[in-house]
XYZ file of C-alpha atoms in Angstrom:
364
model
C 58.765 212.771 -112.476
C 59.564 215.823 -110.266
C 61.885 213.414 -108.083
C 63.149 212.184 -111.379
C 63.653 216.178 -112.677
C 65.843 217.100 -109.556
C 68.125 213.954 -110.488
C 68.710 214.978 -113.680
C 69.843 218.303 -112.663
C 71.951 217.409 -110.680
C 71.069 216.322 -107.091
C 72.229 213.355 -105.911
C 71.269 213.507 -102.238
C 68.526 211.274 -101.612
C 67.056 213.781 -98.995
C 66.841 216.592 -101.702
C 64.780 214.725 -104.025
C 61.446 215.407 -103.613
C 58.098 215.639 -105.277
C 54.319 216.264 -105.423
C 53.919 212.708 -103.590
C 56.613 213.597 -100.940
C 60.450 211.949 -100.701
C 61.496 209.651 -103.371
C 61.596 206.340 -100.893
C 62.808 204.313 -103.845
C 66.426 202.870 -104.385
C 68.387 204.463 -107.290
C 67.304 201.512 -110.413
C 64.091 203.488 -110.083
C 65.308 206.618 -110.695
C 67.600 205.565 -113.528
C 64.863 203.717 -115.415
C 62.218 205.942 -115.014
C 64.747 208.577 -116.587
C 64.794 206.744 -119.496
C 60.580 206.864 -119.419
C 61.246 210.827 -118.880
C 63.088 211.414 -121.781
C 60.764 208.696 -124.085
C 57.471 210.648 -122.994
C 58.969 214.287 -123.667
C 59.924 215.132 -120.058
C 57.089 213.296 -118.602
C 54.138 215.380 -120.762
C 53.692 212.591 -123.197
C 51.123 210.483 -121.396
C 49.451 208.025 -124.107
C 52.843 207.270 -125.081
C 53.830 206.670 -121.526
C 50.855 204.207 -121.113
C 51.657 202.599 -124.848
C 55.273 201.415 -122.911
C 53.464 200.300 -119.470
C 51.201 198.500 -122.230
C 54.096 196.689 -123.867
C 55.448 195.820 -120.134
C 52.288 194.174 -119.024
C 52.307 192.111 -122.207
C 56.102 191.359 -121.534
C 55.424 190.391 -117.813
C 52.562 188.060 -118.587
C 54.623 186.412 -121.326
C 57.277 185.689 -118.173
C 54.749 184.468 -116.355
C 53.062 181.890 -118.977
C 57.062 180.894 -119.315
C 57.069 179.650 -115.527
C 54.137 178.373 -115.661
C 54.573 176.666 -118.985
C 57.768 175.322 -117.142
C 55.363 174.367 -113.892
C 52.850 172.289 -115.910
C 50.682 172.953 -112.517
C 47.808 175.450 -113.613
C 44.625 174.420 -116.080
C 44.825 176.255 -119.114
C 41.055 178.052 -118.063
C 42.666 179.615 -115.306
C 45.023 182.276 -117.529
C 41.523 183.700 -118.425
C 41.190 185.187 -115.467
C 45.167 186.387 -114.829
C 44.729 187.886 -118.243
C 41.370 189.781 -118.530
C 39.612 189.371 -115.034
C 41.798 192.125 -113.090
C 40.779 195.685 -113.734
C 42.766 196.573 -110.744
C 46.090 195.207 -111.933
C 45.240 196.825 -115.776
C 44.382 199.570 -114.010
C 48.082 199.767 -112.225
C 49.665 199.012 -115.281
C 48.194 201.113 -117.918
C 46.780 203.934 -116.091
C 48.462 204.729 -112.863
C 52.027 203.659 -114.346
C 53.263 202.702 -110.982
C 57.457 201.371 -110.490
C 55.784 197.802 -109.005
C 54.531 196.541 -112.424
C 58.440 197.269 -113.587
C 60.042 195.307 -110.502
C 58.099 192.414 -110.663
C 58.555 192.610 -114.419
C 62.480 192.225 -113.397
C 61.378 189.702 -110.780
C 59.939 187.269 -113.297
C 62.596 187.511 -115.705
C 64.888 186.687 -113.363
C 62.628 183.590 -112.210
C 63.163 182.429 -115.928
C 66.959 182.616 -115.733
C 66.668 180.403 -112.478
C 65.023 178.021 -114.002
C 67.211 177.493 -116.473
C 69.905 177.155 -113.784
C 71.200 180.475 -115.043
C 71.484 181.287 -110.990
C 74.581 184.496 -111.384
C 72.499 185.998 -113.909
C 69.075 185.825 -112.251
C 70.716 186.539 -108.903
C 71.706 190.325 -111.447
C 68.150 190.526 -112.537
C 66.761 189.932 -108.992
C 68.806 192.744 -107.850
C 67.952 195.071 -110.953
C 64.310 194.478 -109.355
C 64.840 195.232 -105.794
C 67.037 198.667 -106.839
C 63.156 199.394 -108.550
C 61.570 198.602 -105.338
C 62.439 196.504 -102.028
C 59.045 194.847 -101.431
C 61.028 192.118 -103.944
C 63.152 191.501 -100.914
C 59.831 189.792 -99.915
C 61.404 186.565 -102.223
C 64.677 186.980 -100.512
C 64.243 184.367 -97.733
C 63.101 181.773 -100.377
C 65.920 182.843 -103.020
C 68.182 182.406 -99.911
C 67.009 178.648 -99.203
C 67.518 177.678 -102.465
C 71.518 178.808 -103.055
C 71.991 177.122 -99.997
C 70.179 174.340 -101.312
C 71.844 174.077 -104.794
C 75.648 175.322 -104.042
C 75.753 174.913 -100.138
C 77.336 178.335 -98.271
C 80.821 179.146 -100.007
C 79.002 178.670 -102.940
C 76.055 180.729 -102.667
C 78.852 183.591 -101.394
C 79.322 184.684 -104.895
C 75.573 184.784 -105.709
C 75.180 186.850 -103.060
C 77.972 188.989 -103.690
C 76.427 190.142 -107.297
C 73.176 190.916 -105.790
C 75.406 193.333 -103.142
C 77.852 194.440 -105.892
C 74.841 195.721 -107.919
C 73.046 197.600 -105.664
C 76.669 199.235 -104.716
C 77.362 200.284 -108.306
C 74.040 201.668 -109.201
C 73.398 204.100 -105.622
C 77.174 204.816 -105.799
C 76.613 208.448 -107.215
C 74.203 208.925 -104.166
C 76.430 207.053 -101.458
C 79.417 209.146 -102.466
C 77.032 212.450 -101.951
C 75.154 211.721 -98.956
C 75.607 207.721 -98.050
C 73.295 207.659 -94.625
C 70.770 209.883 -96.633
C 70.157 207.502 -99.453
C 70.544 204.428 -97.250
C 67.931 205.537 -95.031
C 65.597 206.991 -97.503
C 65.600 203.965 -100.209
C 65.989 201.043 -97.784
C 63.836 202.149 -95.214
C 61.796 199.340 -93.007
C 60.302 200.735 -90.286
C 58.609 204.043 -92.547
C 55.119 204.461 -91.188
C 52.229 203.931 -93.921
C 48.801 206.326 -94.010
C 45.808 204.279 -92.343
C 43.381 205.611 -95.087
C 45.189 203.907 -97.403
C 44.978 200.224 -96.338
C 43.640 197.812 -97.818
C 44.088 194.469 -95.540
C 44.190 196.230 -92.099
C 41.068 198.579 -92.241
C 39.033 196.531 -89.499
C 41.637 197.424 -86.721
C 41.469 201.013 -85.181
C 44.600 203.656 -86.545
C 46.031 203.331 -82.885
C 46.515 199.834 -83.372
C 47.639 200.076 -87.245
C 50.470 202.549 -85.981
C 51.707 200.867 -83.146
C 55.256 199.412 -82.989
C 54.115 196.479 -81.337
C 52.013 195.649 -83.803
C 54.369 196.373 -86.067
C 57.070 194.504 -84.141
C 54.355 191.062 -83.858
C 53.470 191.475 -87.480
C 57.647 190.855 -87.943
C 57.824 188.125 -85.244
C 54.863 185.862 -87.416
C 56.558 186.693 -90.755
C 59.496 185.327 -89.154
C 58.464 182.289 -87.277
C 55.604 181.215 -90.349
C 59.424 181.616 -92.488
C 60.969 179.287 -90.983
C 58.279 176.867 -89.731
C 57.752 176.792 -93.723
C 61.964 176.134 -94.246
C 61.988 173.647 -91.918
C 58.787 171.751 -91.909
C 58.064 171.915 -95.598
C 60.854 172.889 -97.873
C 63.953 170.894 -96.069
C 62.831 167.482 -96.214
C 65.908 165.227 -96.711
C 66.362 163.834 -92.876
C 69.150 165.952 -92.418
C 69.418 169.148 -90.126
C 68.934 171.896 -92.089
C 72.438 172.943 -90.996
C 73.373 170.628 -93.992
C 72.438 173.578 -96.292
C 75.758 174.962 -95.292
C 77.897 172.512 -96.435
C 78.955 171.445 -100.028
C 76.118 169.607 -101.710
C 78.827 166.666 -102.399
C 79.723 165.966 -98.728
C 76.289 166.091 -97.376
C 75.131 162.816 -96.179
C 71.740 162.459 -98.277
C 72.646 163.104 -102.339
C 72.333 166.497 -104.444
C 68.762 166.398 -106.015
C 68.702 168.828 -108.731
C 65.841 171.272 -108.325
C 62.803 170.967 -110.243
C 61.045 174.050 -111.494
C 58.181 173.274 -109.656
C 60.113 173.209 -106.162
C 62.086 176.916 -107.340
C 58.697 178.358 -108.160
C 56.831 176.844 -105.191
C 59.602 178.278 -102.047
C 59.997 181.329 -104.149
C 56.259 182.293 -104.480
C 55.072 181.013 -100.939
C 58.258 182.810 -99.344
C 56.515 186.162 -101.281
C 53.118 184.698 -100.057
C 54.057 184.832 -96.534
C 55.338 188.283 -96.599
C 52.220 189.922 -98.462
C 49.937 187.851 -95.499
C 52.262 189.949 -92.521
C 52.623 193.257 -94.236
C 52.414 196.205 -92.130
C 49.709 198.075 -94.622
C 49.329 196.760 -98.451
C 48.049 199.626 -100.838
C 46.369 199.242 -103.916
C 49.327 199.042 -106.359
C 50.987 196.695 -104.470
C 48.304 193.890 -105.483
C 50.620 192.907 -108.309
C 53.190 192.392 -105.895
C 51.241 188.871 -106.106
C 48.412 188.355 -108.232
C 50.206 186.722 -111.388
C 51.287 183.860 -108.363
C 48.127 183.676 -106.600
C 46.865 180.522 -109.943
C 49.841 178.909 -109.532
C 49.720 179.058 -105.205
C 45.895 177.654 -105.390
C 46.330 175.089 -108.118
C 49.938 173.754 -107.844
C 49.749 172.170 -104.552
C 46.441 169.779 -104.851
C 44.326 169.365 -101.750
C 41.173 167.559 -102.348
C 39.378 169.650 -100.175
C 39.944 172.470 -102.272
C 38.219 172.123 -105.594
C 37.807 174.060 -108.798
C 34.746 175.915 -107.580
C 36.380 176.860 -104.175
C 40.021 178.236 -105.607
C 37.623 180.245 -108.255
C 35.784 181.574 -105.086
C 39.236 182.282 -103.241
C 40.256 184.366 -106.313
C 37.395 186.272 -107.087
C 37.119 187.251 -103.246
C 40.332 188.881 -103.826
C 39.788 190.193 -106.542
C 36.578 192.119 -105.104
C 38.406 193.119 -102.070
C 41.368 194.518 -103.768
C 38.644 196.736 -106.154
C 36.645 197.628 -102.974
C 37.595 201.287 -102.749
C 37.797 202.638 -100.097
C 38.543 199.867 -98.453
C 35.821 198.355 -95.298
C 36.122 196.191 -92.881
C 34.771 193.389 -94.531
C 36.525 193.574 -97.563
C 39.828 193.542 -95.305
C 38.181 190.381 -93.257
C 37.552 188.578 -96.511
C 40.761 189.581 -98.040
C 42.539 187.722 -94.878
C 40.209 184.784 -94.751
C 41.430 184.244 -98.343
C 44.804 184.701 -97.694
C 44.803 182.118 -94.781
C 42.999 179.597 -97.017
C 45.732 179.772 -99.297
C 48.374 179.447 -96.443
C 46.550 176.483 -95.353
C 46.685 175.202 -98.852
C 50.639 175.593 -98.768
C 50.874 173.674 -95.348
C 49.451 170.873 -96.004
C 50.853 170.182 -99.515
C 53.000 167.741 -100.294
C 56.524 167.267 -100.181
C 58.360 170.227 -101.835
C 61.323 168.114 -101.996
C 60.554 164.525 -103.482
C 62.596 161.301 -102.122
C 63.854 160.553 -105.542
C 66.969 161.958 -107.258
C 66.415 163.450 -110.231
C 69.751 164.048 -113.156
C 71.221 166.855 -112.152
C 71.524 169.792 -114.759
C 74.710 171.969 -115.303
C 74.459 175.426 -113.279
C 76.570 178.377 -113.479
């Protein structure tokens, strides 16, 4: 609220905004909706009511969520138990610690909706509202990506593209007329360096390894590759080189297949997945950046060899090693077991992209 305070008053360079927690490091949505929580808690003193509104949000995001998933048709009713009363962590990062990541991926899921009901300019708004709350939604950028190319080819996806760049233009312009580099490199920055004691999936690795750039720098090289091993081996699937993305879905040689919300949900949520299993350092309030997907990433794509009992186990493991605080060694070990169980899960799913063509639905 103190970074929030100095806005308010007046300062709009990014590198003058700071608080008890250090530089704001957030784009501008963040500041401009946390404002409004500002003035709706009485300058930040009002703290029950503060938690009453994060309480109405987590009710709001889990009603997105049971709309994709409702949409999905993937996940066993028994499994919403545990999204919905299991996590203490995530209630705790909602209600208590009133984090910005609950309100992004709020923003995120909305904006999943509109894209599933082929409402693509408007979600493509919505998905940018959530990254100008926080970047780590850029994490569904490589999937979002894939699928304009899949459903309007390259000019098409240009304009889609172009609102999620107008927006972010519009709402930092204050700040880029005042001190452009400044907020550029203080709300979009990649390469700032996270505390070791902190960590939650790296604390088995010694802090001179957790703060090197090459690790760092390998960390981005798997993301990478695993991203496009994923785009080419599992998510293209017509025959044709994946080059064919770029043209016009009418002249490409195999037909337009409208997308199914199972195959939007599926890239989008694995293309997070991937991200969250290379991230430099993952702190406790970023576990929502994926725990409402984790049900549908264990249940949607069957494998036999995974059953009931095991995806339970995968969850709960998790769970435990996202509560484990401070973090060990094991829980970090356990927490990256899980996370490669689920990869495996992803890679050896069926096609994302069925042979059939489905009746293609109107999009704007």
């Amino acid at each position: 609220m103190a970074q929030v305070e100095g806005f308010i008053n007046g300062t709009y360079d990014y590198t003058q905004l700071q608080g008890d927690t250090g530089p704001l490091v957030y784009p501008a949505g963040f500041l401009y909706i946390f404002t409004g929580l500002f003035y709706a808690t009485d300058r930040g003193t009002d703290i029950p009511m503060a938690q009453n509104i994060f309480a109405v949000l987590y009710l709001v995001t889990l009603v997105l969520v049971f709309l994709i998933y409702h949409q999905t048709s993937k996940v066993p009713p028994f499994v919403f138990f545990f999204m919905c009363c299991a996590s203490y962590r995530v209630h705790s990062i909602f209600v208590l610690r009133l984090f910005n990541d609950p309100v992004a991926m709020a923003l995120l899921f909305l904006s999943i909706n509109l894209f599933l009901a082929q409402c693509w300019s408007w979600g493509c708004c919505c998905f940018s509202l959530a990254v100008s709350v926080k970047m780590n939604v850029l994490l569904f950028a490589p999937g979002l990506l894939f699928l304009l190319l899949t459903q309007f080819g390259f000019r098409g996806a240009l304009p889609k593209l172009a609102i999620c760049a107008a927006l972010q233009v519009v709402l930092g312009l204050p700040f880029l007329l005042e001190n452009p580099i400044g907020y550029l490199s203080r709300s979009f920055d990649l390469g700032r360096q996270f505390l070791f004691q902190w960590t939650v999936n790296w604390r088995f690795l010694p802090e001179t390894i957790f703060l090197h750039r090459a690790f760092h720098l390998a960390l981005l090289a798997a993301h990478l590759s695993l991203l496009l091993l994923f785009a080419l081996c599992r998510w293209h699937r017509t025959g044709e080189s994946i080059l064919a993305l770029l043209k016009d879905p009418s002249k490409r040689k195999v037909p337009p297949q409208a997308l199914t919300p199972n195959q939007i949900v599926s890239i989008l949520f694995t293309s997070n997945f991937i991200g969250i299993c290379f991230s430099r350092s993952l702190h406790y309030q970023f576990y929502v950046w994926y725990f409402h997907t984790l049900p549908y990433l264990l249940w949607a794509m069957p494998a036999r060899w995974l059953t009931h009992l095991l995806r339970l186990l995968v969850l709960g493991l998790i769970e435990l090693s996202w509560n484990t605080y401070p973090s060990t060694s094991f829980s970090s070990a356990a927490l990256h077991l899980c996370h490669a169980v689920v990869l495996l899960q992803l890679w050896l799913s069926p096609e994302s992209f069925p042979k059939s063509i489905q009746p293609s639905r109107k999009t704007h």
